Coordinates of C-alpha atoms in Angstrom, one line a residue:
Chain S
X231 CA 112.9 116.3 36.5
X232 CA 110.5 113.7 35.2
X233 CA 109.3 115.9 32.4
X234 CA 112.4 115.7 30.3
X235 CA 110.6 115.6 27.0
X236 CA 109.0 118.9 25.9
X237 CA 105.3 118.2 25.1
X238 CA 104.0 119.2 21.7
X239 CA 101.7 122.2 22.1
X240 CA 98.6 120.3 20.8
X241 CA 99.0 117.5 23.3
X242 CA 96.4 117.8 26.1
X243 CA 97.5 119.6 29.3
X244 CA 95.4 117.2 31.4
X245 CA 94.1 113.8 30.4
X246 CA 91.8 111.6 32.4
X247 CA 91.0 108.1 31.0
X248 CA 88.5 105.8 32.6
X249 CA 89.3 107.2 36.1
X250 CA 87.6 105.4 38.9
X251 CA 87.7 105.9 42.6
X252 CA 85.9 104.4 45.6
X253 CA 85.7 105.6 49.2
X254 CA 85.1 102.2 50.8
X255 CA 82.1 100.8 49.0
X256 CA 81.0 104.2 47.7
X257 CA 81.8 104.7 44.0
X258 CA 82.8 108.4 44.0
X259 CA 84.2 108.6 40.5
X260 CA 82.9 106.4 37.7
X261 CA 84.7 106.1 34.3
X262 CA 85.7 109.8 34.1
X263 CA 87.1 110.7 30.7
X264 CA 88.3 114.3 30.3
X265 CA 90.8 116.0 28.1
X266 CA 91.8 119.6 28.8
X267 CA 93.7 121.6 26.2
X268 CA 96.5 124.0 27.1
X269 CA 95.1 127.3 28.3
X270 CA 91.5 126.0 28.4
X271 CA 89.2 127.3 31.1
X272 CA 86.8 124.8 32.5
X273 CA 84.1 125.3 35.1
X274 CA 82.8 122.2 36.9
X275 CA 79.4 122.2 38.6
X276 CA 77.0 119.7 40.0
X277 CA 75.2 118.8 43.1
X278 CA 77.0 118.3 46.4
X279 CA 78.6 114.8 46.6
X280 CA 78.8 114.5 42.9
X281 CA 82.6 114.0 42.9
X282 CA 83.6 117.4 41.4
X283 CA 86.1 118.2 44.2
X284 CA 87.4 114.6 44.3
X285 CA 88.1 114.8 40.6
X286 CA 90.2 117.9 40.6
X287 CA 91.9 116.7 43.8
X288 CA 93.0 113.6 41.9
X289 CA 94.8 115.9 39.4
X290 CA 97.4 116.9 41.9
X291 CA 97.1 113.6 43.8
X292 CA 95.6 115.0 47.0
X293 CA 93.4 112.0 46.4
X294 CA 94.6 108.7 44.7
X295 CA 92.6 107.2 41.9
X296 CA 92.2 103.5 41.9
X297 CA 91.7 102.7 38.2
X298 CA 92.4 104.5 35.0
X299 CA 95.0 107.0 33.9
X300 CA 95.7 110.6 34.8
X301 CA 98.3 112.4 32.8
X302 CA 99.3 116.0 33.5
X303 CA 101.5 117.7 30.9
X304 CA 102.9 114.4 29.8
X305 CA 103.6 113.0 33.3
X306 CA 101.4 110.1 34.4
X307 CA 100.4 110.1 38.1
X308 CA 101.5 106.9 39.7
X309 CA 102.8 105.9 43.1
X310 CA 106.2 107.2 42.0
X311 CA 106.8 110.1 44.4
X312 CA 109.0 111.9 41.8
X313 CA 106.2 112.0 39.3
X314 CA 103.8 113.3 41.9
X315 CA 106.3 116.0 42.9
X316 CA 106.8 116.9 39.2
X317 CA 103.1 117.3 38.7
X318 CA 102.7 119.4 41.9
X319 CA 105.5 121.7 40.8
X320 CA 103.3 122.7 37.8
X321 CA 99.8 122.7 39.4
X322 CA 98.6 125.4 41.8
X323 CA 95.6 124.9 44.0
X324 CA 93.1 127.2 45.7
X325 CA 91.0 125.7 48.5
X326 CA 87.6 126.4 49.7
X327 CA 88.9 127.2 53.2
X328 CA 92.0 129.1 51.9
X329 CA 94.4 126.9 54.0
X330 CA 96.9 129.7 54.4
X331 CA 99.6 129.0 57.0
X332 CA 98.6 131.0 60.0
X333 CA 102.0 131.1 61.6
X334 CA 103.6 132.7 58.6
X335 CA 103.1 136.2 57.3
X336 CA 101.4 136.8 53.9
X337 CA 104.8 137.3 52.3
X338 CA 106.2 134.1 53.9
X339 CA 103.2 132.2 52.7
X340 CA 103.9 133.3 49.2
X341 CA 107.7 132.7 49.2
X342 CA 107.6 129.3 50.9
X343 CA 107.3 127.1 47.9
X344 CA 109.5 129.2 45.5
X345 CA 112.3 129.2 48.1
X346 CA 112.0 125.5 49.3
X347 CA 110.7 123.7 46.2
X348 CA 112.0 125.8 43.3
X349 CA 115.2 126.9 45.2
X350 CA 114.6 130.5 44.1
X351 CA 116.9 133.1 46.0
X352 CA 114.9 134.8 48.7
X353 CA 115.1 138.3 47.3
X354 CA 113.9 137.1 43.9
X355 CA 111.1 135.1 45.5
X356 CA 110.0 138.2 47.5
X357 CA 110.0 140.4 44.4
X358 CA 107.8 137.8 42.6
X359 CA 105.5 137.5 45.6
X360 CA 105.0 141.3 45.7
X361 CA 104.2 141.3 42.0
X362 CA 101.4 138.8 42.5
X363 CA 100.2 140.6 45.7
X364 CA 99.8 143.7 43.5
X365 CA 98.0 141.6 40.9
X366 CA 95.4 140.5 43.6
X367 CA 95.5 144.1 44.8
X368 CA 96.7 143.7 48.4
X369 CA 100.4 144.5 48.4
X370 CA 99.9 146.6 51.6
X371 CA 99.1 143.4 53.6
X372 CA 102.4 141.6 52.9
X373 CA 103.7 141.7 56.4
X374 CA 100.4 140.8 58.2
X375 CA 99.4 137.4 59.4
X376 CA 96.5 135.6 57.6
X377 CA 94.4 135.8 60.8
X378 CA 94.4 139.6 60.5
X379 CA 92.8 139.6 57.0
X380 CA 89.2 139.3 55.9
X381 CA 88.0 136.1 54.2
X382 CA 88.1 137.7 50.7
X383 CA 91.6 139.0 51.3
X384 CA 92.8 135.6 52.6
X385 CA 91.4 133.9 49.5
X386 CA 93.2 136.4 47.3
X387 CA 96.4 135.7 49.1
X388 CA 95.8 132.0 48.5
X389 CA 95.4 132.6 44.8
X390 CA 98.7 134.7 44.8
X391 CA 100.4 131.9 46.7
X392 CA 99.4 129.3 44.1
X393 CA 100.5 131.6 41.3
X394 CA 103.9 132.1 42.9
X395 CA 105.1 128.7 41.7
X396 CA 104.4 129.8 38.2
X397 CA 102.0 127.0 37.5
X398 CA 100.8 125.7 34.1
X399 CA 97.5 124.6 35.7
X400 CA 95.4 126.2 38.4
X401 CA 92.8 124.2 40.3
X402 CA 90.1 126.0 42.2
X403 CA 88.0 124.0 44.7
X404 CA 84.9 126.0 45.4
X405 CA 87.0 129.2 46.0
X406 CA 84.0 131.4 47.0
X407 CA 81.7 129.1 48.9
X408 CA 83.2 129.8 52.3
X409 CA 83.1 133.6 51.8
X410 CA 80.6 136.1 53.1
X411 CA 78.5 137.3 50.2
X412 CA 80.0 140.8 50.0
X413 CA 83.5 139.2 49.5
X414 CA 82.6 136.9 46.6
X415 CA 82.9 139.6 44.0
X416 CA 86.5 140.6 44.9
X417 CA 87.7 137.0 44.6
X418 CA 85.9 136.4 41.3
X419 CA 87.3 139.7 39.9
X420 CA 90.8 138.4 40.6
X421 CA 90.0 135.1 39.0
X422 CA 88.5 136.7 35.9
X423 CA 91.5 139.0 35.6
X424 CA 93.8 136.0 35.9
X425 CA 91.9 134.3 33.0
X426 CA 92.1 137.4 30.8
X427 CA 95.8 138.2 31.5
X428 CA 97.5 134.8 31.5
X429 CA 97.3 131.7 29.5
X430 CA 97.2 129.4 32.5
X431 CA 94.9 126.3 32.2
X432 CA 92.1 126.7 34.8
X433 CA 89.8 124.1 36.3
X434 CA 87.3 125.6 38.6
X435 CA 84.7 123.9 40.8
X436 CA 82.1 126.6 41.4
X437 CA 78.4 127.4 41.3
X438 CA 79.1 131.0 40.3
X439 CA 77.3 130.8 36.9
X440 CA 78.1 134.4 36.1
X441 CA 81.8 133.5 36.3
X442 CA 81.2 130.5 34.1
X443 CA 79.5 132.6 31.4
X444 CA 82.3 135.2 31.3
X445 CA 85.3 133.0 31.6
X446 CA 84.7 129.4 30.8
X447 CA 85.5 127.8 27.5
X448 CA 83.6 124.7 28.6
X449 CA 81.2 123.9 31.4
X450 CA 81.1 120.4 32.8
X451 CA 78.1 119.0 34.8
X452 CA 78.8 116.1 37.1
X453 CA 76.3 114.0 39.0
X454 CA 76.8 110.8 41.0
X455 CA 80.5 110.5 40.1
X456 CA 80.0 110.8 36.4
X457 CA 80.4 113.6 33.8
X458 CA 76.8 113.9 32.6
X459 CA 77.1 116.8 30.2
X460 CA 79.7 119.2 28.9
X461 CA 79.3 122.1 26.5
X462 CA 80.2 125.8 25.8
X463 CA 78.6 128.1 28.4
X464 CA 76.1 129.5 25.9
X465 CA 74.8 126.1 24.9
X466 CA 75.1 124.7 28.4
X467 CA 72.9 127.4 29.9
X468 CA 70.5 127.9 27.0
X469 CA 70.1 124.3 25.8
X470 CA 70.9 121.8 28.5
X471 CA 70.4 118.3 27.1
X472 CA 70.2 116.0 30.1
X473 CA 67.3 115.9 32.5
X474 CA 69.6 116.0 35.5
X475 CA 71.3 119.1 34.2
X476 CA 68.0 120.8 33.6
X477 CA 66.9 120.0 37.1
X478 CA 70.2 121.3 38.6
X479 CA 70.1 124.5 36.6
X480 CA 66.5 125.2 37.5
X481 CA 67.5 124.8 41.2
X482 CA 70.5 127.1 41.2
X483 CA 69.1 129.7 38.8
X484 CA 65.6 129.7 40.4
X485 CA 66.2 132.7 42.7
Chain R
X48 CA 64.5 158.7 64.5
X49 CA 66.3 161.8 63.4
X50 CA 69.9 161.8 62.4
X51 CA 71.1 164.1 65.1
X52 CA 74.7 163.9 66.3
X53 CA 75.4 161.1 68.6
X54 CA 75.7 162.5 72.2
X55 CA 76.4 159.3 74.2
X56 CA 79.8 159.3 75.8
X57 CA 81.4 156.0 76.8
X58 CA 80.9 155.7 80.5
X59 CA 84.1 155.8 82.6
X60 CA 84.8 152.5 84.3
X61 CA 84.1 152.9 88.0
X62 CA 87.2 151.9 90.0
X63 CA 88.5 152.2 93.5
X64 CA 89.8 150.0 96.4
X65 CA 86.4 149.6 98.0
X66 CA 84.8 148.6 94.7
X67 CA 87.6 146.2 94.0
X68 CA 87.2 144.6 97.5
X69 CA 83.4 144.3 97.0
X70 CA 83.8 142.7 93.5
X71 CA 86.6 140.3 94.4
X72 CA 86.2 139.5 98.1
X73 CA 82.6 140.2 99.2
X74 CA 80.5 139.7 96.0
X75 CA 78.1 137.2 97.5
X76 CA 77.5 135.1 100.7
X77 CA 79.7 132.2 99.4
X78 CA 82.4 134.6 98.4
X79 CA 82.3 136.3 101.8
X80 CA 82.5 132.9 103.6
X81 CA 85.5 131.9 101.5
X82 CA 87.2 135.2 102.2
X83 CA 86.7 134.8 105.9
X84 CA 88.0 131.2 105.9
X85 CA 91.1 132.1 103.9
X86 CA 91.9 135.1 106.2
X87 CA 91.4 132.9 109.3
X88 CA 93.6 130.2 107.8
X89 CA 96.4 132.7 107.0
X90 CA 96.1 134.3 110.4
X91 CA 96.6 130.9 112.0
X92 CA 99.4 129.6 109.9
X93 CA 101.5 132.5 108.8
X94 CA 102.9 133.6 112.2
X95 CA 103.8 130.0 113.0
X96 CA 105.5 129.6 109.6
X97 CA 107.4 132.9 110.1
X98 CA 108.5 131.7 113.6
X99 CA 109.8 128.4 112.2
X100 CA 111.6 129.9 109.2
X101 CA 113.0 133.0 110.8
X102 CA 112.2 134.1 114.3
X103 CA 112.9 130.9 116.2
X104 CA 115.4 129.6 113.6
X105 CA 119.0 128.8 114.6
X106 CA 121.7 129.9 112.3
X107 CA 124.8 129.0 114.4
X108 CA 125.4 125.6 115.9
X109 CA 127.8 122.7 115.9
X110 CA 125.3 119.9 116.0
X111 CA 121.7 119.1 116.1
X112 CA 121.5 119.1 119.9
X113 CA 122.8 122.6 120.2
X114 CA 120.3 123.6 117.5
X115 CA 117.3 122.2 119.3
X116 CA 118.4 123.7 122.6
X117 CA 118.9 127.2 121.1
X118 CA 115.5 127.5 119.4
X119 CA 112.3 125.7 118.4
X120 CA 112.5 126.8 114.7
X121 CA 114.4 125.5 111.7
X122 CA 118.0 124.5 112.2
X123 CA 119.6 126.4 109.3
X124 CA 123.0 125.8 110.8
X125 CA 122.6 122.3 109.4
X126 CA 122.4 123.7 105.9
X127 CA 125.4 125.9 106.6
X128 CA 127.3 122.8 107.6
X129 CA 126.1 120.4 105.0
X130 CA 125.2 122.5 101.9
X131 CA 128.3 121.4 100.0
X132 CA 127.4 117.7 100.5
X133 CA 123.9 118.4 99.3
X134 CA 125.0 120.5 96.4
X135 CA 127.9 118.4 95.2
X136 CA 127.4 114.9 96.7
X137 CA 130.5 112.8 97.1
X138 CA 132.6 114.9 94.7
X139 CA 136.1 115.4 96.3
X140 CA 135.8 118.3 98.7
X141 CA 138.8 120.2 97.5
X142 CA 137.8 120.0 93.8
X143 CA 134.2 121.2 94.3
X144 CA 134.9 124.5 92.6
X145 CA 134.7 122.5 89.4
X146 CA 131.1 121.3 89.7
X147 CA 130.3 124.8 91.0
X148 CA 131.7 126.2 87.8
X149 CA 129.7 123.6 85.8
X150 CA 126.4 124.7 87.5
X151 CA 127.1 128.4 86.8
X152 CA 128.1 127.6 83.2
X153 CA 125.0 125.6 82.5
X154 CA 122.8 128.2 84.1
X155 CA 124.5 131.0 82.1
X156 CA 124.0 129.0 78.9
X157 CA 120.4 128.4 79.6
X158 CA 120.0 132.1 80.2
X159 CA 121.7 132.9 76.9
X160 CA 119.6 130.4 75.0
X161 CA 116.4 131.9 76.3
X162 CA 117.2 135.3 74.8
X163 CA 116.0 135.8 71.3
X164 CA 119.0 137.7 70.1
X165 CA 121.2 134.7 70.6
X166 CA 119.1 132.5 68.4
X167 CA 121.7 132.3 65.7
X168 CA 123.7 129.6 64.0
X169 CA 126.3 130.0 66.8
X170 CA 124.0 128.7 69.6
X171 CA 124.4 125.0 68.7
X172 CA 128.2 125.1 68.5
X173 CA 128.2 127.1 71.8
X174 CA 126.3 124.3 73.5
X175 CA 128.6 121.7 72.1
X176 CA 131.6 123.7 73.4
X177 CA 129.8 124.1 76.8
X178 CA 129.2 120.4 77.1
X179 CA 132.8 119.7 76.3
X180 CA 133.9 122.1 79.0
X181 CA 131.5 120.5 81.4
X182 CA 133.0 117.1 80.6
X183 CA 136.5 118.4 81.2
X184 CA 135.6 120.1 84.5
X185 CA 133.6 117.1 85.8
X186 CA 136.0 114.3 84.8
X187 CA 139.3 116.2 84.8
X188 CA 142.4 114.1 84.0
X189 CA 143.6 116.9 81.6
X190 CA 145.0 120.4 82.0
X191 CA 146.3 119.4 85.5
X192 CA 142.9 118.6 86.8
X193 CA 142.8 115.4 88.9
X194 CA 140.6 112.7 87.5
X195 CA 137.2 112.2 89.2
X196 CA 135.3 109.1 88.1
X197 CA 131.7 109.7 87.5
X198 CA 130.6 107.4 90.3
X199 CA 131.6 110.2 92.5
X200 CA 129.6 112.9 90.7
X201 CA 126.6 114.1 92.7
X202 CA 124.3 116.8 93.8
X203 CA 123.0 119.7 91.7
X204 CA 125.4 119.3 88.7
X205 CA 124.5 115.6 88.4
X206 CA 120.8 116.5 88.5
X207 CA 121.3 119.3 85.9
X208 CA 123.3 117.1 83.6
X209 CA 120.8 114.2 83.8
X210 CA 117.9 116.6 83.2
X211 CA 119.4 118.6 80.4
X212 CA 120.8 115.7 78.4
X213 CA 117.5 113.8 78.9
X214 CA 115.5 116.7 77.6
X215 CA 117.9 117.6 74.8
X216 CA 117.9 114.0 73.4
X217 CA 114.3 113.0 74.3
X218 CA 112.7 116.0 72.7
X219 CA 113.8 115.4 69.1
X220 CA 113.3 111.7 69.7
X221 CA 109.8 112.4 71.0
X222 CA 109.0 114.5 67.9
X223 CA 110.2 111.7 65.6
X224 CA 108.1 109.1 67.6
X225 CA 105.0 111.3 67.3
X226 CA 105.5 111.7 63.5
X227 CA 106.2 108.0 63.3
X228 CA 103.0 107.1 65.1
X229 CA 101.1 109.0 62.5
X230 CA 103.1 107.7 59.5
X231 CA 101.5 106.1 56.5
X232 CA 104.1 103.3 56.7
X233 CA 102.6 100.5 58.8
X234 CA 105.9 99.1 60.0
X235 CA 107.1 102.5 61.3
X236 CA 103.7 103.2 62.8
X237 CA 103.7 99.9 64.6
X238 CA 107.2 100.3 66.0
X239 CA 106.6 103.8 67.3
X240 CA 103.2 102.8 68.8
X241 CA 104.7 99.8 70.6
X242 CA 107.6 101.8 71.9
X243 CA 105.4 104.6 73.3
X244 CA 102.8 102.2 74.8
X245 CA 105.4 99.9 76.4
X246 CA 107.4 102.8 77.9
X247 CA 104.4 104.7 79.1
X248 CA 102.9 101.6 80.6
X249 CA 105.6 101.0 83.2
X250 CA 106.7 103.2 86.1
X251 CA 109.8 105.3 85.6
X252 CA 111.4 103.5 88.6
X253 CA 111.1 100.1 86.9
X254 CA 112.6 101.6 83.7
X255 CA 115.6 102.8 85.7
X256 CA 115.8 99.5 87.5
X257 CA 115.7 97.5 84.2
X258 CA 118.3 99.8 82.7
X259 CA 120.6 99.2 85.6
X260 CA 120.0 95.5 86.0
X261 CA 118.9 94.1 82.7
X262 CA 120.9 96.1 80.3
X263 CA 124.2 94.6 81.4
X264 CA 122.7 91.1 80.9
X265 CA 121.8 92.0 77.3
X266 CA 125.2 93.3 76.4
X267 CA 127.9 90.9 75.1
X268 CA 130.4 89.5 77.6
X269 CA 133.1 91.9 78.7
X270 CA 131.3 95.0 77.6
X271 CA 129.8 97.2 80.2
X272 CA 128.0 100.5 80.3
X273 CA 128.6 103.0 83.0
X274 CA 125.9 103.3 85.7
X275 CA 125.5 107.0 85.0
X276 CA 125.0 106.4 81.3
X277 CA 122.5 103.6 82.0
X278 CA 120.4 106.0 84.2
X279 CA 120.7 108.6 81.5
X280 CA 119.4 106.2 78.8
X281 CA 116.5 105.2 81.0
X282 CA 115.5 108.8 81.5
X283 CA 115.7 109.5 77.8
X284 CA 113.6 106.5 77.0
X285 CA 111.0 107.5 79.6
X286 CA 110.9 111.2 78.7
X287 CA 110.7 110.6 74.9
X288 CA 107.6 108.4 75.2
X289 CA 105.7 111.1 77.2
X290 CA 106.9 113.9 74.9
X291 CA 105.9 111.9 71.9
X292 CA 102.3 111.8 73.1
X293 CA 102.2 115.5 73.9
X294 CA 103.5 116.4 70.4
X295 CA 101.0 114.0 68.8
X296 CA 98.2 115.8 70.5
X297 CA 99.5 119.0 68.8
X298 CA 99.8 117.3 65.4
X299 CA 96.2 116.0 65.7
X300 CA 94.9 119.5 66.4
X301 CA 96.0 120.8 63.0
X302 CA 93.4 120.8 60.2
X303 CA 93.8 118.5 57.2
X304 CA 93.8 121.6 55.1
X305 CA 97.3 122.5 56.4
X306 CA 98.7 119.2 55.2
X307 CA 96.9 119.5 51.8
X308 CA 98.1 123.0 51.2
X309 CA 101.7 122.0 51.9
X310 CA 101.3 118.9 49.7
X311 CA 99.8 121.0 46.9
X312 CA 102.7 123.4 47.0
X313 CA 105.0 120.4 46.4
X314 CA 106.8 120.5 49.7
X315 CA 108.5 117.2 50.6
X316 CA 107.5 115.2 53.7
X317 CA 110.3 116.7 55.9
X318 CA 109.9 120.2 54.6
X319 CA 106.2 120.0 55.3
X320 CA 106.8 118.8 58.9
X321 CA 109.5 121.3 59.6
X322 CA 108.1 124.4 58.0
X323 CA 104.3 124.0 58.4
X324 CA 103.2 121.3 60.8
X325 CA 105.7 121.3 63.7
X326 CA 105.9 125.1 64.2
X327 CA 102.1 125.1 64.6
X328 CA 101.8 121.9 66.6
X329 CA 104.6 122.7 69.0
X330 CA 103.2 126.2 69.6
X331 CA 99.8 124.7 70.6
X332 CA 101.5 122.2 72.9
X333 CA 103.7 124.6 74.8
X334 CA 101.7 124.2 78.1
X335 CA 101.6 120.4 78.2
X336 CA 105.2 120.3 76.8
X337 CA 106.6 122.4 79.6
X338 CA 104.5 120.4 82.0
X339 CA 106.3 117.3 80.8
X340 CA 109.7 118.9 80.9
X341 CA 109.1 120.0 84.5
X342 CA 108.1 116.4 85.3
X343 CA 111.3 115.1 83.7
X344 CA 113.4 117.5 85.6
X345 CA 112.0 116.4 88.9
X346 CA 111.9 112.7 88.0
X347 CA 115.7 112.7 87.7
X348 CA 115.5 112.3 91.5
X349 CA 114.4 108.7 90.8
X350 CA 118.0 107.7 90.0
X351 CA 118.2 107.2 93.7
X352 CA 116.9 103.7 93.0
X353 CA 120.2 102.8 91.3
X354 CA 122.4 104.5 93.8
X355 CA 123.3 107.8 92.1
X356 CA 123.8 110.7 94.4
X357 CA 121.7 113.4 92.7
X358 CA 120.5 116.4 94.5
X359 CA 117.7 114.6 96.3
X360 CA 119.8 111.6 97.3
X361 CA 122.6 113.8 98.4
X362 CA 120.2 115.6 100.7
X363 CA 119.1 112.3 102.1
X364 CA 122.8 111.4 102.7
X365 CA 123.3 114.7 104.5
X366 CA 121.2 114.0 107.5
X367 CA 122.5 110.5 108.1
X368 CA 125.4 112.0 110.0
X369 CA 124.8 111.2 113.7
X370 CA 125.7 114.8 114.7
X371 CA 122.8 116.1 112.6
X372 CA 120.3 113.3 112.8
X373 CA 116.7 114.7 112.6
X374 CA 117.4 117.6 110.2
X375 CA 115.5 116.0 107.4
X376 CA 112.9 118.8 107.2
X377 CA 115.6 121.5 106.7
X378 CA 117.3 119.3 104.0
X379 CA 114.1 118.7 102.1
X380 CA 113.1 122.4 102.3
X381 CA 116.5 123.4 101.0
X382 CA 116.4 121.0 97.9
X383 CA 112.8 121.7 97.3
X384 CA 113.6 125.4 96.9
X385 CA 116.3 124.5 94.4
X386 CA 113.9 122.3 92.4
X387 CA 111.3 125.0 92.6
X388 CA 113.6 127.7 91.3
X389 CA 114.3 125.7 88.2
X390 CA 110.7 124.6 87.6
X391 CA 109.3 128.1 88.3
X392 CA 111.8 129.5 85.8
X393 CA 110.7 127.0 83.1
X394 CA 107.0 127.8 83.8
X395 CA 107.6 131.6 83.6
X396 CA 109.7 131.4 80.5
X397 CA 107.1 129.3 78.7
X398 CA 104.4 131.8 79.6
X399 CA 106.5 134.6 78.2
X400 CA 106.9 132.6 74.9
X401 CA 103.2 132.1 74.7
X402 CA 102.6 135.8 75.2
X403 CA 105.0 136.7 72.5
X404 CA 103.6 134.2 70.0
X405 CA 100.1 135.4 70.7
X406 CA 101.2 139.0 70.1
X407 CA 103.0 138.2 66.9
X408 CA 99.8 136.6 65.4
X409 CA 97.5 139.1 66.9
X410 CA 94.4 137.0 66.5

């Protein structure tokens, strides 16, 4: 493994330094600096197209950054495949559209990475998977296919799947925005419980401000590829500093 | 509205033969016209067909003249006389039990492979053993079997060997080509694209011709590849390019999210393809895939161009005999039925797979 050296506990879990990225001519990330402590919970919000998803997708290299440094638990992301693999072994991700594997059962979705990536014996992987399915409160669906579940259930399975690799970091990319309104709460409940019961580092792109208030240590506001403002939830919501933040908050909290 | 108990009962579907006829055959004027036309066509053609195939057909005769004198229908006596030439080509007459055994063995193995309960780790070794037995039976030269050079192989076993080997090698090759054409590595992508476009852009006949005429020129002096092997290589090359494009169609139909989820879980490139992408892509492409496999099976008959006596060419050879000249229709009907039996089986089997897969996902 590339992470031979144990990182001191005060070293940041995730470090972004002057990260820049372009899609063609479009400057999607501009000089992003971000340091995330171990166990910290961060909520990232901002208008559509502001680069929030792109930023967290750079952290497990679903997107490549073109300038600057990204270091995850002491491993710097470069073109070196081994380093990318090492980072992905420690980073779980939950997608907006769940991205469960439709040809595999729920249980097979959960045990896939433990068996093939971590080389866990099948029985052990299945026991772990059932434990996480109970945690997201759908153990009875283990042998169904994703297509037979509701959207909220699918997203909970996706969260359990990401947890099965025992990650140090969980990335959530708008986990509730593709859900029907009545299913948002069940997914948020699972995420809040996860934050309360584990010490996993969480980065969550979401517009669920109630979730931000109850879970986040820090709220980050992004606009036009930059981090415009960051603060504790109390300060962020009650005393936003930047004009763009104020405008955004007034828009999403208006109704 | 009051909240009284719901009293509506689901209406029973109205069925019956008259209603079925009305709905399916006489629903509207156009429908009625089509029904009348089809019935008229059947009334005109079916009796004639029945006469030719059965009632006026001749089953006993020594040559074509006796046949034609005895009845105006098909001369099935010709098939009785020549079926061994058609089925086994120029294979030595007294040894033809060997290719017969090969045909039965291959059919049995296909049957076994189609059954789910035999999908174990033993299936691949069983196929290897089967192909070795096929080789021993066809060539001989050991165990007291006389040696038969493969220039004398022919008929159904030759067609089956050409088709099975072509499909078995071309399928994995086609999958690799499809993956290569979507690779991030420019060199691999270019090679695969050029291969596919070149092969797909020329007729299969010219590929066979090139394999038979040009390949020997490219080889170093003194080295030669057997004619059968050259035909086999050409068929593999041809089939792999078509299969690659079919598989690529399936790969493109998967959402980007499937790739990203596999990447995020830390699967390697090959794990991702084998566990996530290909199972879904191949499932989607079963109909065009089987379509291509059927085409490959039938296109083995193009080896006639380089003088191999496959099933089709052996049939052609069978009515050259002056005593049976003019029996070409019977010969073609006979081999067509054999081709049809194989292709129909492939089609039906693929439908049963599709049904089972649809059931398992229950979407």
